[in-house]
């Protein structure tokens, strides 16, 4: 199975193998492998520290052309490098792995703190309290996923497995439609709203300002698209809003 490891503070080495009893490595700049795989980075020179293929990067042992031909069907370095980049696994030293994991956990906690509040006071929690609750809930950080992609799962686990009262901060949105459509769709649009802060029905237009769970935004938008045929709209006024009592 292809692998990628770290031979120094700035360089990772990518391993692929074993192939026909051989393991091959390339020296890559940190964080560039994922950028290459997602298409953000397209220049190999910006990904590689050394434009060569090795059997052992740390010892400087270069792979033989015959071994490359047998294993990859080519001796073209660029082609072999691309194959290793495509199928390699990132391997890092224990200290760096711990450092990366700690940084990722901190980033997740920061994002959760930005998106959530204490239900009774509607105030955000300090990041440190979120981190403690994550540990209490046994939340497992996945190093192969971005912090953003793990936020929803983290919030759900905090709500179910920790003693920290927490909820998503509400979005303050404005929804407007022609008056006739507003009367017809009001119940669907305002369903689940935490608070309706303002509502006006004019001769031509109906408008409501309300606090909703962020998950309702897409639902309301789909209702408007389907039922109003472009004549209704929803806009975010405040992303992390609190209800004033």
Short mmCIF file of C-alpha atoms in Angstrom, two decimals:
data_model
loop_
_atom_site.label_atom_id
_atom_site.label_comp_id
_atom_site.label_asym_id
_atom_site.label_seq_id
_atom_site.Cartn_x
_atom_site.Cartn_y
_atom_site.Cartn_z
CA UNK A 1 0.00 0.00 0.00
CA UNK A 2 1.44 3.47 -0.89
CA UNK A 3 2.65 5.50 2.09
CA UNK A 4 3.99 8.99 2.82
CA UNK A 5 6.36 9.70 5.72
CA UNK A 6 8.25 12.59 7.30
CA UNK A 7 12.06 12.58 7.19
CA UNK A 8 12.51 16.10 8.62
CA UNK A 9 10.60 19.06 10.00
CA UNK A 10 9.60 20.31 6.56
CA UNK A 11 9.77 17.20 4.41
CA UNK A 12 7.58 14.14 4.21
CA UNK A 13 8.55 11.05 2.31
CA UNK A 14 6.00 9.17 0.28
CA UNK A 15 6.21 5.39 0.27
CA UNK A 16 4.58 3.05 -2.19
CA UNK A 17 4.98 -0.63 -1.87
CA UNK A 18 6.00 -3.19 -1.52
CA UNK A 19 5.98 -3.83 -5.26
CA UNK A 20 7.82 -6.96 -6.33
CA UNK A 21 9.51 -6.86 -2.94
CA UNK A 22 10.52 -3.20 -3.27
CA UNK A 23 9.33 -0.09 -1.46
CA UNK A 24 9.72 3.27 -3.15
CA UNK A 25 9.84 6.72 -1.60
CA UNK A 26 9.77 10.36 -2.67
CA UNK A 27 10.63 13.46 -0.60
CA UNK A 28 7.65 15.84 -0.44
CA UNK A 29 7.07 19.24 1.11
CA UNK A 30 4.73 19.16 4.07
CA UNK A 31 1.05 19.73 3.28
CA UNK A 32 1.61 19.67 -0.48
CA UNK A 33 0.48 16.09 -1.07
CA UNK A 34 -3.17 16.83 -0.29
CA UNK A 35 -3.04 19.99 -2.39
CA UNK A 36 -1.75 17.90 -5.30
CA UNK A 37 -4.47 15.31 -4.86
CA UNK A 38 -7.23 17.91 -4.80
CA UNK A 39 -5.84 19.78 -7.79
CA UNK A 40 -4.92 22.92 -5.86
CA UNK A 41 -1.25 22.32 -6.65
CA UNK A 42 -0.28 21.20 -10.15
CA UNK A 43 3.45 21.93 -10.24
CA UNK A 44 5.52 18.88 -9.21
CA UNK A 45 8.50 21.09 -8.42
CA UNK A 46 6.46 22.74 -5.67
CA UNK A 47 5.50 19.36 -4.21
CA UNK A 48 8.91 17.64 -4.27
CA UNK A 49 12.03 18.55 -2.38
CA UNK A 50 14.10 16.31 -4.63
CA UNK A 51 12.99 15.25 -8.10
CA UNK A 52 13.90 11.60 -7.75
CA UNK A 53 12.60 8.26 -6.52
CA UNK A 54 14.25 6.50 -3.61
CA UNK A 55 14.18 3.17 -1.84
CA UNK A 56 15.19 5.04 1.32
CA UNK A 57 14.95 8.84 1.42
CA UNK A 58 16.64 9.29 4.80
CA UNK A 59 19.70 7.34 3.61
CA UNK A 60 19.68 8.91 0.16
CA UNK A 61 19.36 5.53 -1.59
CA UNK A 62 18.05 6.19 -5.10
CA UNK A 63 15.84 3.57 -6.77
CA UNK A 64 17.39 1.72 -9.72
CA UNK A 65 15.93 2.20 -13.19
CA UNK A 66 15.44 -1.54 -13.59
CA UNK A 67 13.38 -1.72 -10.41
CA UNK A 68 11.23 1.22 -11.53
CA UNK A 69 10.60 -0.46 -14.89
CA UNK A 70 9.60 -3.73 -13.24
CA UNK A 71 7.36 -2.10 -10.65
CA UNK A 72 5.81 0.80 -12.56
CA UNK A 73 6.30 -0.14 -16.21
CA UNK A 74 8.32 3.02 -16.83
CA UNK A 75 11.57 4.70 -15.86
CA UNK A 76 10.18 8.21 -16.29
CA UNK A 77 10.65 9.84 -12.87
CA UNK A 78 7.69 12.21 -13.27
CA UNK A 79 5.32 9.34 -14.04
CA UNK A 80 6.52 7.30 -11.08
CA UNK A 81 6.31 10.32 -8.78
CA UNK A 82 2.70 10.97 -9.84
CA UNK A 83 1.82 7.34 -9.13
CA UNK A 84 3.31 7.55 -5.65
CA UNK A 85 1.60 10.87 -4.97
CA UNK A 86 -1.71 9.42 -6.10
CA UNK A 87 -1.59 6.23 -4.04
CA UNK A 88 0.77 7.08 -1.18
CA UNK A 89 -0.10 7.14 2.51
CA UNK A 90 1.18 9.95 4.71
CA UNK A 91 3.42 8.68 7.49
CA UNK A 92 4.66 11.17 10.08
CA UNK A 93 6.84 10.93 13.14
CA UNK A 94 5.15 10.40 16.50
CA UNK A 95 5.94 13.91 17.77
CA UNK A 96 4.62 15.57 14.63
CA UNK A 97 1.56 13.33 14.61
CA UNK A 98 0.77 14.35 18.19
CA UNK A 99 1.35 18.00 17.32
CA UNK A 100 -0.91 17.81 14.24
CA UNK A 101 -3.61 16.01 16.22
CA UNK A 102 -3.54 18.62 18.97
CA UNK A 103 -3.73 21.45 16.44
CA UNK A 104 -6.63 19.76 14.62
CA UNK A 105 -8.51 19.20 17.89
CA UNK A 106 -8.00 22.87 18.77
CA UNK A 107 -9.28 23.96 15.36
CA UNK A 108 -12.41 21.80 15.71
CA UNK A 109 -13.06 23.19 19.20
CA UNK A 110 -12.65 26.74 17.91
CA UNK A 111 -15.17 26.15 15.11
CA UNK A 112 -17.63 24.56 17.55
CA UNK A 113 -17.26 27.54 19.90
CA UNK A 114 -18.01 29.91 17.00
CA UNK A 115 -21.16 28.01 16.03
CA UNK A 116 -22.64 27.13 19.42
CA UNK A 117 -23.97 28.73 22.59
CA UNK A 118 -25.08 27.81 26.10
CA UNK A 119 -28.88 27.37 25.76
CA UNK A 120 -29.91 29.22 28.93
CA UNK A 121 -27.76 32.33 28.48
CA UNK A 122 -27.36 32.17 24.69
CA UNK A 123 -23.69 33.04 25.19
CA UNK A 124 -20.74 31.29 23.50
CA UNK A 125 -18.40 29.01 25.42
CA UNK A 126 -14.63 29.55 25.69
CA UNK A 127 -12.66 27.21 23.45
CA UNK A 128 -11.06 25.59 26.50
CA UNK A 129 -14.46 24.47 27.82
CA UNK A 130 -15.32 22.97 24.44
CA UNK A 131 -12.02 21.04 24.44
CA UNK A 132 -12.74 19.66 27.93
CA UNK A 133 -16.23 18.61 26.84
CA UNK A 134 -14.78 16.91 23.75
CA UNK A 135 -12.49 14.87 26.01
CA UNK A 136 -15.39 14.06 28.35
CA UNK A 137 -17.53 12.91 25.42
CA UNK A 138 -14.68 10.79 24.06
CA UNK A 139 -14.69 12.59 20.71
CA UNK A 140 -12.13 11.02 18.40
CA UNK A 141 -10.42 13.42 15.99
CA UNK A 142 -9.90 11.99 12.51
CA UNK A 143 -6.56 13.12 11.13
CA UNK A 144 -7.50 12.34 7.53
CA UNK A 145 -10.45 14.76 7.61
CA UNK A 146 -10.58 18.55 7.82
CA UNK A 147 -11.66 20.29 11.00
CA UNK A 148 -14.69 21.80 9.24
CA UNK A 149 -15.98 18.39 8.14
CA UNK A 150 -15.89 17.11 11.75
CA UNK A 151 -17.76 19.97 13.43
CA UNK A 152 -21.31 18.62 13.01
CA UNK A 153 -20.35 15.20 14.35
CA UNK A 154 -18.55 16.84 17.27
CA UNK A 155 -21.57 18.96 18.21
CA UNK A 156 -23.86 15.94 18.11
CA UNK A 157 -21.51 13.96 20.35
CA UNK A 158 -21.17 16.83 22.82
CA UNK A 159 -24.96 17.02 23.03
CA UNK A 160 -25.34 13.29 23.63
CA UNK A 161 -22.23 12.25 25.57
CA UNK A 162 -21.02 15.26 27.57
CA UNK A 163 -22.46 17.20 30.53
CA UNK A 164 -22.06 20.51 28.71
CA UNK A 165 -25.41 22.09 27.74
CA UNK A 166 -24.87 23.21 24.16
CA UNK A 167 -26.85 24.11 21.07
CA UNK A 168 -26.11 25.62 17.70
CA UNK A 169 -26.33 29.41 17.59
CA UNK A 170 -29.35 30.49 15.59
CA UNK A 171 -29.28 32.29 12.26
CA UNK A 172 -31.23 35.51 11.89
CA UNK A 173 -32.80 35.45 8.44
CA UNK A 174 -35.16 37.56 6.39
CA UNK A 175 -37.65 35.79 4.12
CA UNK A 176 -39.70 37.72 1.59
CA UNK A 177 -42.29 36.61 -0.95
CA UNK A 178 -45.27 38.07 -2.80
CA UNK A 179 -48.14 38.53 -0.33
CA UNK A 180 -50.25 35.74 -1.79
CA UNK A 181 -47.37 33.27 -1.58
CA UNK A 182 -46.56 34.39 1.96
CA UNK A 183 -50.07 33.69 3.16
CA UNK A 184 -50.02 30.30 1.48
CA UNK A 185 -46.56 29.23 2.68
CA UNK A 186 -46.28 31.00 6.05
CA UNK A 187 -46.77 27.88 8.13
CA UNK A 188 -44.14 25.91 6.18
CA UNK A 189 -41.63 28.76 6.23
CA UNK A 190 -41.93 29.59 9.93
CA UNK A 191 -42.09 25.97 11.08
CA UNK A 192 -39.37 25.32 13.63
CA UNK A 193 -38.42 28.99 13.99
CA UNK A 194 -37.12 29.70 17.49
CA UNK A 195 -38.47 33.23 17.40
CA UNK A 196 -40.30 35.43 14.91
CA UNK A 197 -38.85 38.88 15.50
CA UNK A 198 -40.78 40.83 12.90
CA UNK A 199 -43.48 40.12 10.34
CA UNK A 200 -45.09 42.45 7.83
CA UNK A 201 -47.79 41.81 5.28
CA UNK A 202 -48.06 44.51 2.67
CA UNK A 203 -50.22 44.89 -0.39
CA UNK A 204 -47.55 43.37 -2.60
CA UNK A 205 -45.05 41.65 -0.31
CA UNK A 206 -44.88 39.51 2.81
CA UNK A 207 -41.72 39.57 4.93
CA UNK A 208 -40.65 37.83 8.11
CA UNK A 209 -37.46 38.13 10.19
CA UNK A 210 -36.82 35.15 12.45
CA UNK A 211 -34.25 33.06 14.28
CA UNK A 212 -33.78 29.57 12.90
CA UNK A 213 -31.49 26.58 13.33
CA UNK A 214 -28.86 26.75 10.54
CA UNK A 215 -30.14 23.42 9.24
CA UNK A 216 -33.48 25.04 8.36
CA UNK A 217 -31.91 27.48 5.92
CA UNK A 218 -31.65 24.95 3.11
CA UNK A 219 -35.16 23.63 3.80
CA UNK A 220 -36.69 27.10 3.55
CA UNK A 221 -34.67 27.92 0.45
CA UNK A 222 -35.91 24.74 -1.24
CA UNK A 223 -39.51 25.65 -0.38
CA UNK A 224 -39.06 29.08 -1.93
CA UNK A 225 -37.41 27.68 -5.05
CA UNK A 226 -40.12 25.07 -5.55
CA UNK A 227 -43.21 27.06 -4.60
CA UNK A 228 -42.38 30.64 -5.55
CA UNK A 229 -40.54 30.06 -8.83
CA UNK A 230 -37.90 32.70 -8.22
CA UNK A 231 -40.22 35.26 -6.59
CA UNK A 232 -39.22 34.49 -3.01
CA UNK A 233 -35.87 34.78 -1.27
CA UNK A 234 -34.12 34.11 2.03
CA UNK A 235 -31.11 36.09 3.18
CA UNK A 236 -28.86 35.77 6.21
CA UNK A 237 -28.80 38.83 8.43
CA UNK A 238 -26.64 37.36 11.20
CA UNK A 239 -25.05 33.93 11.15
CA UNK A 240 -24.56 33.45 14.90
CA UNK A 241 -27.56 35.15 16.45
CA UNK A 242 -28.86 34.95 20.01
CA UNK A 243 -32.45 35.23 21.11
CA UNK A 244 -33.18 38.32 23.18
CA UNK A 245 -35.66 37.58 25.95
#
